[in-house]
Short mmCIF file of C-alpha atoms in Angstrom, two decimals:
data_model
loop_
_atom_site.label_atom_id
_atom_site.label_comp_id
_atom_site.label_asym_id
_atom_site.label_seq_id
_atom_site.Cartn_x
_atom_site.Cartn_y
_atom_site.Cartn_z
CA MET A 1 116.25 145.48 119.15
CA MET A 2 115.77 145.11 122.85
CA GLU A 3 117.24 142.00 124.37
CA HIS A 4 114.49 141.02 126.75
CA ILE A 5 110.92 140.98 125.49
CA LEU A 6 109.63 139.93 128.90
CA GLU A 7 111.24 140.71 132.20
CA VAL A 8 110.35 139.62 135.68
CA ARG A 9 111.76 141.66 138.57
CA ASP A 10 111.79 140.44 142.13
CA LEU A 11 108.40 138.79 141.84
CA TYR A 12 106.45 137.56 144.85
CA TYR A 13 103.18 135.68 144.63
CA THR A 14 101.18 134.32 147.54
CA TYR A 15 98.05 132.24 147.04
CA SER A 16 94.93 133.04 149.03
CA ASP A 17 95.54 129.98 151.21
CA GLY A 18 98.89 131.47 152.25
CA THR A 19 101.15 129.34 150.06
CA GLN A 20 104.10 131.37 148.87
CA ALA A 21 104.66 130.20 145.31
CA LEU A 22 107.12 132.86 144.14
CA LYS A 23 109.67 134.41 146.45
CA GLY A 24 111.63 137.15 144.76
CA LEU A 25 112.02 135.74 141.30
CA THR A 26 113.95 137.61 138.62
CA LEU A 27 114.43 136.57 135.02
CA GLY A 28 114.44 137.83 131.44
CA ILE A 29 113.05 136.23 128.30
CA LYS A 30 115.25 136.91 125.29
CA GLN A 31 113.55 138.06 122.13
CA GLY A 32 113.40 135.42 119.38
CA LYS A 33 115.01 132.68 121.46
CA THR A 34 113.80 129.56 123.20
CA THR A 35 114.08 129.87 126.95
CA ALA A 36 113.57 126.91 129.27
CA VAL A 37 112.43 127.21 132.86
CA LEU A 38 113.58 124.03 134.52
CA GLY A 39 112.28 123.00 137.89
CA GLY A 40 110.91 120.07 139.85
CA ASN A 41 107.29 119.63 140.80
CA GLY A 42 106.01 122.50 142.89
CA ALA A 43 108.90 124.83 142.08
CA GLY A 44 106.43 127.53 141.00
CA LYS A 45 106.73 127.27 137.23
CA SER A 46 103.01 127.34 136.54
CA THR A 47 102.50 130.30 138.88
CA LEU A 48 105.27 132.17 137.11
CA PHE A 49 103.69 131.50 133.72
CA LEU A 50 100.28 132.70 134.78
CA SER A 51 101.94 135.88 136.02
CA LEU A 52 103.53 136.43 132.61
CA ASN A 53 100.24 137.24 130.90
CA GLY A 54 98.52 138.88 133.80
CA ILE A 55 96.24 136.08 134.96
CA TYR A 56 97.91 136.36 138.35
CA LYS A 57 98.69 139.78 139.70
CA PRO A 58 101.92 139.62 141.71
CA THR A 59 101.87 140.33 145.44
CA ALA A 60 105.09 142.28 145.02
CA GLY A 61 107.60 142.96 142.27
CA GLU A 62 106.80 143.57 138.63
CA VAL A 63 106.56 142.04 135.20
CA LEU A 64 107.71 144.09 132.20
CA PHE A 65 106.67 143.51 128.62
CA LYS A 66 108.88 145.28 126.08
CA GLY A 67 110.33 147.32 128.89
CA LEU A 68 107.01 148.59 130.25
CA PRO A 69 105.34 147.34 133.44
CA LEU A 70 102.19 145.30 132.85
CA ASP A 71 98.98 147.29 132.75
CA TYR A 72 96.37 145.32 134.69
CA SER A 73 93.39 147.26 133.37
CA ARG A 74 90.91 145.45 131.14
CA ARG A 75 92.32 147.01 128.00
CA GLY A 76 95.89 146.53 129.05
CA LEU A 77 95.34 142.85 129.78
CA LYS A 78 93.67 142.35 126.45
CA ASP A 79 96.62 143.86 124.61
CA LEU A 80 99.03 141.82 126.68
CA ARG A 81 97.25 138.52 126.09
CA LYS A 82 97.26 139.20 122.38
CA SER A 83 101.04 139.32 122.52
CA VAL A 84 101.78 136.70 125.16
CA GLY A 85 100.02 133.40 124.48
CA ILE A 86 99.93 130.51 126.91
CA VAL A 87 99.57 126.85 126.00
CA PHE A 88 98.46 124.90 129.05
CA GLN A 89 99.73 121.53 130.10
CA ASP A 90 96.47 119.63 129.76
CA PRO A 91 94.86 120.34 126.40
CA ASP A 92 91.55 119.04 127.74
CA SER A 93 91.33 122.05 130.02
CA GLN A 94 92.11 124.44 127.20
CA LEU A 95 89.97 123.12 124.35
CA PHE A 96 86.41 124.12 125.10
CA SER A 97 84.74 123.48 121.78
CA ALA A 98 83.82 120.15 120.26
CA SER A 99 84.92 121.51 116.91
CA VAL A 100 88.62 121.85 116.18
CA TYR A 101 88.07 124.72 113.80
CA GLN A 102 85.88 126.68 116.18
CA ASP A 103 88.25 126.20 119.07
CA ILE A 104 91.20 127.53 117.10
CA SER A 105 89.18 130.55 115.99
CA PHE A 106 88.21 131.55 119.56
CA GLY A 107 91.23 133.71 120.42
CA ALA A 108 91.28 135.39 117.02
CA VAL A 109 87.55 136.17 117.18
CA ASN A 110 88.10 137.77 120.58
CA LEU A 111 90.55 140.17 118.97
CA LYS A 112 87.57 141.56 117.03
CA LEU A 113 89.15 140.97 113.65
CA THR A 114 87.17 140.69 110.43
CA LYS A 115 85.82 137.27 109.49
CA GLU A 116 88.21 137.01 106.57
CA GLU A 117 91.19 137.80 108.77
CA VAL A 118 90.10 135.26 111.39
CA ARG A 119 89.66 132.64 108.69
CA ARG A 120 93.09 133.40 107.26
CA ARG A 121 94.72 133.14 110.67
CA VAL A 122 92.95 129.91 111.58
CA ASN A 123 93.96 128.30 108.30
CA MET A 124 97.52 129.56 108.76
CA ALA A 125 97.70 128.25 112.33
CA MET A 126 96.42 124.85 111.23
CA GLU A 127 99.00 124.72 108.46
CA GLN A 128 101.83 125.70 110.77
CA THR A 129 100.93 123.01 113.28
CA ASP A 130 100.18 120.47 110.56
CA ILE A 131 96.61 119.72 111.62
CA THR A 132 94.64 120.87 108.59
CA HIS A 133 93.38 117.30 108.13
CA LEU A 134 91.82 117.39 111.63
CA LYS A 135 89.67 120.44 110.84
CA ASP A 136 86.34 118.60 110.73
CA LYS A 137 87.08 116.11 113.50
CA PRO A 138 85.40 116.39 116.89
CA THR A 139 87.84 117.39 119.63
CA HIS A 140 87.08 114.38 121.80
CA CYS A 141 88.12 111.96 119.06
CA LEU A 142 91.68 113.30 118.84
CA SER A 143 94.76 111.70 120.38
CA PHE A 144 96.58 113.52 123.17
CA GLY A 145 99.33 114.71 120.83
CA GLN A 146 96.80 115.98 118.32
CA LYS A 147 94.93 117.86 121.06
CA LYS A 148 98.21 119.46 122.05
CA ARG A 149 98.74 120.70 118.50
CA VAL A 150 95.21 122.07 118.38
CA ALA A 151 95.88 123.91 121.64
CA ILE A 152 99.04 125.43 120.16
CA ALA A 153 97.20 126.40 116.97
CA GLY A 154 94.53 128.10 119.06
CA VAL A 155 97.18 130.36 120.56
CA LEU A 156 99.07 130.88 117.28
CA ALA A 157 95.88 132.16 115.63
CA MET A 158 96.20 135.20 117.90
CA GLU A 159 99.64 135.81 116.33
CA PRO A 160 101.45 136.33 119.63
CA GLU A 161 105.02 137.53 119.98
CA VAL A 162 105.76 135.30 122.93
CA LEU A 163 104.61 131.70 123.15
CA VAL A 164 104.60 130.30 126.67
CA LEU A 165 104.16 126.55 127.05
CA ASP A 166 103.63 124.73 130.32
CA GLU A 167 105.14 121.24 130.13
CA PRO A 168 104.77 120.89 126.36
CA THR A 169 106.21 117.38 126.35
CA ALA A 170 104.32 115.92 129.33
CA GLY A 171 102.27 112.90 128.41
CA LEU A 172 103.69 112.51 124.92
CA ASP A 173 105.53 109.48 123.55
CA PRO A 174 109.19 109.89 122.42
CA MET A 175 108.15 110.49 118.82
CA GLY A 176 105.54 113.01 119.96
CA ILE A 177 108.09 114.85 122.09
CA SER A 178 110.57 115.30 119.27
CA GLU A 179 107.79 116.32 116.87
CA ILE A 180 106.42 118.97 119.23
CA MET A 181 109.89 120.35 119.99
CA LYS A 182 110.80 120.48 116.30
CA LEU A 183 107.50 122.22 115.64
CA LEU A 184 108.31 124.85 118.28
CA ARG A 185 111.78 125.32 116.81
CA LYS A 186 110.27 125.78 113.36
CA LEU A 187 107.69 128.28 114.59
CA GLN A 188 110.33 130.22 116.40
CA ALA A 189 112.52 130.44 113.29
CA GLN A 190 109.69 131.16 110.84
CA LEU A 191 107.69 133.64 112.88
CA GLY A 192 110.46 135.07 115.01
CA LEU A 193 108.59 133.99 118.12
CA SER A 194 110.08 134.10 121.56
CA VAL A 195 109.35 130.71 123.09
CA VAL A 196 109.30 129.96 126.81
CA ILE A 197 108.84 126.41 128.03
CA ALA A 198 108.45 125.08 131.53
CA THR A 199 109.70 121.55 131.80
CA HIS A 200 111.36 118.92 133.90
CA ASP A 201 112.19 116.91 130.82
CA ILE A 202 115.92 117.59 131.11
CA ASP A 203 117.13 115.85 127.96
CA ILE A 204 115.26 118.18 125.60
CA ILE A 205 116.94 121.30 126.98
CA PRO A 206 120.41 120.97 125.40
CA LEU A 207 118.77 119.93 122.15
CA TYR A 208 116.17 122.65 121.72
CA CYS A 209 116.77 125.54 124.09
CA ASP A 210 119.00 128.61 123.91
CA TYR A 211 118.88 129.71 127.51
CA THR A 212 117.91 128.03 130.76
CA TYR A 213 116.68 129.14 134.14
CA VAL A 214 116.63 126.62 136.97
CA MET A 215 113.91 127.25 139.50
CA ASP A 216 113.49 125.97 143.00
CA GLN A 217 111.02 127.00 145.70
CA GLY A 218 109.89 130.12 143.92
CA LYS A 219 113.34 131.45 143.06
CA ILE A 220 115.87 131.21 140.25
CA VAL A 221 118.86 129.26 141.52
CA LEU A 222 120.85 128.92 138.32
CA GLU A 223 120.89 130.40 134.84
CA GLY A 224 122.86 130.37 131.63
CA ASN A 225 122.94 128.57 128.32
CA PRO A 226 122.42 124.81 128.67
CA LYS A 227 126.14 124.14 128.55
CA GLU A 228 126.86 126.52 131.42
CA VAL A 229 123.97 125.30 133.53
CA PHE A 230 124.81 121.63 133.13
CA SER A 231 128.46 122.20 133.93
CA GLN A 232 127.35 122.71 137.54
CA PRO A 233 126.08 119.23 138.38
CA ASP A 234 126.06 119.74 142.14
CA ASP A 235 123.76 122.75 142.02
CA ILE A 236 121.45 120.90 139.63
CA ARG A 237 121.23 117.86 141.89
CA ASN A 238 120.59 119.99 144.94
CA VAL A 239 117.19 120.96 143.56
CA ASN A 240 116.02 117.41 142.77
CA LEU A 241 117.03 117.56 139.13
CA ARG A 242 119.73 115.73 137.23
CA LEU A 243 122.10 116.12 134.28
CA PRO A 244 121.02 115.05 130.83
CA ARG A 245 121.76 111.31 130.39
CA ILE A 246 124.63 111.97 128.00
CA GLY A 247 126.08 114.59 130.33
CA HIS A 248 125.89 112.12 133.20
CA LEU A 249 127.63 109.44 131.16
CA MET A 250 130.45 111.84 130.22
CA GLU A 251 130.81 112.83 133.85
CA ILE A 252 131.15 109.20 134.96
CA LEU A 253 133.62 108.42 132.19
CA LYS A 254 135.73 111.38 133.29
CA ASP A 255 135.53 111.03 137.07
CA LYS A 256 135.42 107.26 137.57
CA ASP A 257 137.14 105.85 134.50
CA GLY A 258 139.83 108.45 134.07
CA PHE A 259 138.98 109.66 130.58
CA VAL A 260 140.37 113.05 129.73
CA PHE A 261 137.99 115.09 127.55
CA ASN A 262 138.63 118.55 126.17
CA ASP A 263 134.98 119.60 126.57
CA THR A 264 131.65 118.65 128.16
CA ALA A 265 128.79 117.14 126.20
CA ASN A 266 125.06 116.92 126.85
CA THR A 267 123.71 115.67 123.53
CA ILE A 268 124.60 112.75 121.33
CA SER A 269 126.19 114.96 118.68
CA GLU A 270 128.25 116.85 121.24
CA ALA A 271 129.40 113.56 122.75
CA ARG A 272 130.44 112.27 119.35
CA ARG A 273 132.49 115.38 118.73
CA VAL A 274 134.21 115.18 122.11
CA LEU A 275 134.87 111.44 121.77
CA LYS A 276 136.24 111.85 118.25
CA ALA A 277 138.60 114.52 119.55
CA TRP A 278 139.62 112.18 122.34
CA LYS A 279 140.31 109.39 119.81
CA ILE A 280 142.48 111.64 117.65
CA ASN A 281 144.32 112.72 120.77
CA GLN A 282 145.02 109.05 121.64
CA GLU A 283 146.45 108.34 118.20
CA MET B 1 75.48 107.86 123.26
CA ILE B 2 79.08 108.16 122.27
CA ASN B 3 78.42 105.79 119.39
CA ILE B 4 75.64 107.97 118.05
CA ASP B 5 78.11 110.83 117.96
CA LYS B 6 80.63 108.79 115.97
CA TYR B 7 77.96 107.71 113.49
CA ALA B 8 76.82 111.30 113.06
CA TYR B 9 80.35 112.28 112.03
CA SER B 10 80.66 109.42 109.55
CA SER B 11 77.17 109.86 108.10
CA LYS B 12 76.98 110.55 104.39
CA LEU B 13 74.44 113.23 105.23
CA LYS B 14 76.94 115.15 107.38
CA GLN B 15 77.72 117.52 104.52
CA THR B 16 74.04 118.32 103.97
CA ALA B 17 73.07 121.66 105.43
CA PRO B 18 72.04 121.10 109.05
CA LEU B 19 69.13 123.51 108.74
CA LYS B 20 67.68 121.36 105.99
CA LYS B 21 67.93 118.23 108.12
CA LEU B 22 66.48 120.04 111.11
CA THR B 23 63.57 121.37 109.04
CA PHE B 24 62.88 117.94 107.63
CA ALA B 25 62.98 116.14 110.97
CA MET B 26 61.04 118.74 112.92
CA LEU B 27 58.32 119.08 110.30
CA ALA B 28 57.88 115.32 110.17
CA LEU B 29 57.83 115.20 113.96
CA GLY B 30 55.15 117.87 114.07
CA VAL B 31 53.05 116.26 111.36
CA GLY B 32 53.28 112.85 113.07
CA LEU B 33 52.14 114.27 116.39
CA TRP B 34 49.40 116.37 114.85
CA ALA B 35 47.99 113.66 112.57
CA ASP B 36 47.69 111.12 115.39
CA SER B 37 47.24 108.42 112.80
CA VAL B 38 48.82 104.99 112.61
CA PRO B 39 49.52 104.96 108.86
CA VAL B 40 51.07 108.44 108.94
CA SER B 41 53.29 107.53 111.89
CA VAL B 42 54.39 104.32 110.20
CA LEU B 43 55.14 106.28 107.06
CA VAL B 44 57.19 108.79 109.04
CA LEU B 45 59.08 105.93 110.64
CA LEU B 46 59.75 104.33 107.26
CA ILE B 47 60.85 107.60 105.64
CA MET B 48 63.20 108.43 108.50
CA GLY B 49 64.55 104.89 108.53
CA TYR B 50 65.12 105.04 104.78
CA CYS B 51 66.91 108.38 104.99
CA THR B 52 69.08 107.33 107.92
CA ILE B 53 70.04 103.93 106.54
CA TYR B 54 70.23 104.45 102.78
CA LYS B 55 70.99 108.16 102.48
CA GLY B 56 73.10 108.43 105.61
CA GLY B 57 74.74 105.02 105.50
CA THR B 58 74.05 104.20 109.15
CA PRO B 59 74.07 100.40 109.68
CA ILE B 60 70.52 99.03 109.76
CA SER B 61 71.32 96.97 112.85
CA LEU B 62 72.25 100.11 114.78
CA PHE B 63 69.07 101.89 113.75
CA ILE B 64 66.91 98.94 114.85
CA LYS B 65 68.83 98.64 118.10
CA LEU B 66 68.28 102.32 118.83
CA MET B 67 64.60 102.05 117.99
CA LEU B 68 64.33 99.22 120.50
CA VAL B 69 65.65 101.45 123.29
CA PRO B 70 62.36 103.28 123.96
CA ILE B 71 60.24 100.18 123.36
CA SER B 72 60.41 98.85 126.91
CA PHE B 73 59.18 102.16 128.33
CA LEU B 74 56.64 102.40 125.61
CA ILE B 75 55.17 98.94 126.18
CA ILE B 76 54.62 99.65 129.87
CA GLY B 77 53.02 102.98 129.05
CA VAL B 78 50.84 101.53 126.32
CA LEU B 79 49.67 98.62 128.48
CA THR B 80 48.29 100.95 131.12
CA ILE B 81 46.24 102.66 128.44
CA ALA B 82 45.08 99.49 126.71
CA ILE B 83 43.95 97.73 129.88
CA ASN B 84 40.92 99.18 131.62
CA ALA B 85 38.60 98.21 134.42
CA SER B 86 34.82 98.50 134.19
CA GLY B 87 31.69 97.00 135.67
CA ASN B 88 30.24 96.50 132.23
CA LYS B 89 31.66 93.36 130.62
CA ASP B 90 30.28 94.19 127.18
CA ILE B 91 32.66 96.98 126.31
CA PHE B 92 35.66 94.65 126.43
CA LEU B 93 36.99 92.60 123.57
CA PHE B 94 38.23 90.15 126.17
CA SER B 95 38.38 90.46 129.90
CA ILE B 96 38.73 88.65 133.21
CA ALA B 97 36.56 89.08 136.25
CA ALA B 98 38.35 90.17 139.39
CA TRP B 99 37.31 91.81 142.67
CA GLY B 100 33.77 92.15 141.51
CA THR B 101 34.70 94.09 138.39
CA HIS B 102 36.05 93.34 134.93
CA ILE B 103 39.57 94.02 133.79
CA GLY B 104 40.31 93.77 130.12
CA VAL B 105 41.04 95.37 126.80
CA SER B 106 38.41 97.42 125.06
CA GLN B 107 38.35 98.39 121.42
CA LEU B 108 38.76 102.05 122.28
CA GLY B 109 41.67 101.31 124.65
CA MET B 110 43.31 99.17 122.00
CA GLN B 111 42.93 101.93 119.44
CA GLN B 112 44.34 104.58 121.74
CA ALA B 113 47.26 102.35 122.65
CA ALA B 114 48.10 101.66 119.02
CA HIS B 115 47.94 105.36 118.19
CA LEU B 116 50.20 106.25 121.05
CA PHE B 117 52.66 103.48 120.28
CA PHE B 118 53.13 104.38 116.64
CA LYS B 119 53.06 108.10 117.28
CA ALA B 120 55.92 107.72 119.75
CA MET B 121 57.91 105.44 117.44
CA GLY B 122 57.46 107.84 114.54
CA ALA B 123 58.55 110.80 116.67
CA VAL B 124 61.59 108.96 118.02
CA SER B 125 62.65 108.01 114.50
CA CYS B 126 62.69 111.70 113.55
CA LEU B 127 65.03 112.49 116.43
CA TYR B 128 67.27 109.55 115.60
CA PHE B 129 67.47 110.70 112.01
CA LEU B 130 68.67 114.08 113.21
CA ALA B 131 71.05 112.66 115.82
CA LEU B 132 72.58 110.14 113.43
CA SER B 133 73.19 112.61 110.63
CA THR B 134 73.98 115.90 112.36
CA PRO B 135 76.89 116.39 114.76
CA MET B 136 76.14 118.52 117.80
CA VAL B 137 78.39 121.33 116.56
CA ASP B 138 76.34 121.75 113.39
CA LEU B 139 73.12 121.61 115.33
CA LEU B 140 74.32 124.36 117.65
CA ALA B 141 75.28 126.48 114.66
CA VAL B 142 71.75 126.17 113.28
CA LEU B 143 70.17 126.98 116.63
CA ARG B 144 72.37 130.04 116.81
CA LYS B 145 71.14 131.11 113.41
CA LEU B 146 67.59 130.61 114.68
CA LYS B 147 68.35 133.08 117.48
CA VAL B 148 68.18 130.65 120.38
CA PRO B 149 69.56 132.49 123.47
CA LYS B 150 73.34 132.53 123.49
CA LEU B 151 73.72 131.46 127.09
CA MET B 152 71.78 128.29 126.46
CA LEU B 153 73.84 127.45 123.38
CA GLU B 154 77.13 128.06 125.18
CA LEU B 155 75.98 125.78 127.99
CA MET B 156 74.92 123.12 125.52
CA GLY B 157 78.26 123.32 123.75
CA LEU B 158 80.30 123.16 126.94
CA ILE B 159 78.25 120.31 128.38
CA TYR B 160 78.60 118.37 125.15
CA ARG B 161 82.35 118.91 125.03
CA PHE B 162 82.94 117.97 128.65
CA ILE B 163 80.61 114.99 128.85
CA PHE B 164 83.38 113.07 127.15
CA VAL B 165 86.04 114.31 129.55
CA LEU B 166 83.77 113.52 132.50
CA LEU B 167 83.00 110.02 131.25
CA GLU B 168 86.67 109.37 130.64
CA THR B 169 87.56 110.55 134.14
CA ALA B 170 84.80 108.47 135.71
CA ASP B 171 85.96 105.47 133.72
CA THR B 172 89.57 105.93 134.83
CA ILE B 173 88.57 106.22 138.48
CA HIS B 174 86.32 103.18 138.15
CA THR B 175 89.12 101.12 136.65
CA ALA B 176 91.52 102.23 139.35
CA GLN B 177 88.99 101.28 142.02
CA SER B 178 88.16 97.90 140.49
CA SER B 179 91.80 97.00 140.17
CA ARG B 180 92.02 97.46 143.93
CA LEU B 181 88.90 95.29 144.40
CA GLY B 182 86.64 98.25 145.06
CA TYR B 183 83.62 96.54 143.58
CA LEU B 184 84.07 93.09 145.08
CA ASN B 185 80.73 93.01 146.90
CA LEU B 186 77.69 95.20 147.21
CA THR B 187 78.85 97.13 150.30
CA SER B 188 82.30 97.97 148.97
CA GLY B 189 80.67 98.69 145.63
CA TYR B 190 78.45 101.35 147.16
CA CYS B 191 81.37 102.83 149.11
CA SER B 192 83.47 103.02 145.96
CA LEU B 193 80.65 104.58 144.02
CA VAL B 194 80.25 107.29 146.65
CA ALA B 195 83.97 108.03 146.51
CA LEU B 196 83.87 108.07 142.71
CA THR B 197 80.98 110.51 142.60
CA SER B 198 82.45 112.95 145.10
CA THR B 199 85.86 112.83 143.41
CA LEU B 200 84.19 113.46 140.10
CA PHE B 201 82.52 116.58 141.48
CA ILE B 202 85.78 117.94 142.84
CA ARG B 203 87.60 117.17 139.59
CA ALA B 204 84.86 118.83 137.59
CA TYR B 205 85.12 121.91 139.73
CA LYS B 206 88.89 122.04 139.33
CA ARG B 207 88.55 121.47 135.61
CA SER B 208 86.12 124.36 135.28
CA ASP B 209 88.60 126.58 137.08
CA GLU B 210 91.38 125.56 134.70
CA LEU B 211 89.12 126.07 131.72
CA TYR B 212 88.27 129.55 132.87
CA THR B 213 91.96 130.43 133.25
CA ALA B 214 92.72 129.03 129.81
CA LEU B 215 89.86 130.94 128.23
CA GLU B 216 90.95 134.09 129.96
CA ALA B 217 94.42 133.67 128.52
CA ARG B 218 92.88 133.75 125.06
CA GLY B 219 90.94 136.92 125.69
CA TYR B 220 87.62 135.54 127.01
CA ASP B 221 85.29 138.43 127.73
CA GLY B 222 82.11 136.67 128.78
CA GLU B 223 81.09 135.23 125.46
CA LEU B 224 82.34 132.17 123.66
CA ASN B 225 82.54 133.65 120.19
CA VAL B 226 83.87 131.40 117.47
CA LEU B 227 84.02 131.44 113.72
CA GLU B 228 81.61 129.08 112.03
CA GLU B 229 82.07 127.53 108.65
CA PRO B 230 78.99 128.52 106.69
CA TYR B 231 77.06 125.87 104.77
CA LYS B 232 76.03 126.99 101.34
CA THR B 233 72.34 126.38 100.80
CA HIS B 234 69.76 127.55 98.37
CA TRP B 235 66.06 127.79 99.15
CA THR B 236 65.27 125.24 96.45
CA GLU B 237 66.87 122.59 98.63
CA TYR B 238 64.02 123.00 101.08
CA ILE B 239 61.41 122.07 98.49
CA ALA B 240 61.83 118.31 98.90
CA PRO B 241 61.56 118.17 102.72
CA VAL B 242 58.57 120.48 102.70
CA MET B 243 56.83 118.57 99.89
CA ILE B 244 57.25 115.23 101.67
CA ASN B 245 55.70 116.68 104.78
CA LEU B 246 52.86 118.30 102.83
CA ALA B 247 52.12 114.90 101.31
CA LEU B 248 51.98 113.46 104.83
CA VAL B 249 49.57 116.17 105.88
CA GLY B 250 47.40 115.42 102.87
CA LEU B 251 47.38 111.72 103.68
CA ALA B 252 46.43 112.46 107.29
CA LEU B 253 43.53 114.69 106.19
CA LEU B 254 42.26 112.01 103.78
CA LEU B 255 42.42 109.34 106.47
CA LYS B 256 40.56 111.57 108.89
CA GLN B 257 37.84 112.16 106.38
CA TYR B 258 37.32 108.56 105.28
CA THR B 259 38.00 106.59 108.45
CA GLY B 260 36.88 109.09 111.05
CA GLY B 261 40.15 108.91 112.94
CA VAL B 262 40.03 105.19 113.69
CA LEU B 263 43.38 104.59 112.00
#
């Protein structure tokens, strides 16, 4: 099994108005893992994502899917978009149909499958995202979180290998955030999907992601698993980001209050483990 | 408008095949217009009202309120037909003399006005029946089956979907403007409205761009093809709607024969 299902090599992208959004960006998306692309507003995350399934053609550099450079012909793009699905940040700009069922079927119908196969996939996608009860509802009567699920189902119905999500947690309440992230985790485990999320919601990264890239001004400035990335607080803060709250607390306890911990912690469970170890050490 | 949509989704007739409802409403509309008869139009109005309220479960108050919507236009239109001017006083049922002529209501004018009024009310009730029992999505599916051009249907579908987004955006902008006293007096009100409209255009343009990108990402190739859930119908279901309309036609013919088209 190859390690990287998607690879980006030295990618440059310049918009027609002259804005340089990507300036020599290199990264790899690991197969079957959840990868986070962390970056502040305007770091170029959305541009990168639209380059991943060929909507944007890079000015320089290349994108590789399963080790082969993207084929920008009509056929090639079609095959690529079947395998790399994008869920956009605002579901209202993705859902075009007033019927939930019809919207979900759109991508699958475009793959020219038989009616039975489309129906099977749509039903499956609705089950996986837990929205079967919304089937007959009009799109405009759904809540924001429900629309988001419908948008995800619409991409899942194409049975992609890579699921790319732009700001999946933006605009959701705390409950909605944890539900969506758990859903993505479940999909990844069940279907063996490779999941890529762009986010600036820092606290979800140590909880749900396997690998992290930190982006700033069109480049990757930091990478590693969440633990490695967040053990470099200065670099993180340099690009207008911060540590997870728990990580910040542990840092303050260590630096200002003189606690001696044997490890770092970025989530509540990690913090408990470290603090328990500290307590045992004291006794 | 948005309310009508909600009622259509909660109508008890939603599960009925849309083609059947469309056939029923359109036939009745056609018969009402063709017959040009007060009793037939009233009957159409009553049948549609009955179906909407008792079969569909739409609140009677809503139906009456909706029927009142066209009335103001209708009354103005009808008045201009009912009131005539003529030099001959005798043709009027009642009249007043003005500017050397007589203005008043003649029997013929009265009759025409009544015909027009009830014909319009009957026709409107048919459309309300359809609108209050059939969601847009179902209607589009039927039109597709009837081979209406695809481009038109796609446009209808997209417009319908994004009317709600547009209204929501307009509403948000309006609220934001009002909370900064944008509509305090007439002048500032007009200024704010101009800003709202132009912003709305720009937003709509941006939104269409985003939509296109999103569609492209799901393999859009120029046609919005989707899977439709088929309604199971049997031709026998069309007997009742057709029979009702045939009865109306029969009634209209009888009336024509015995009253000479007065009613």
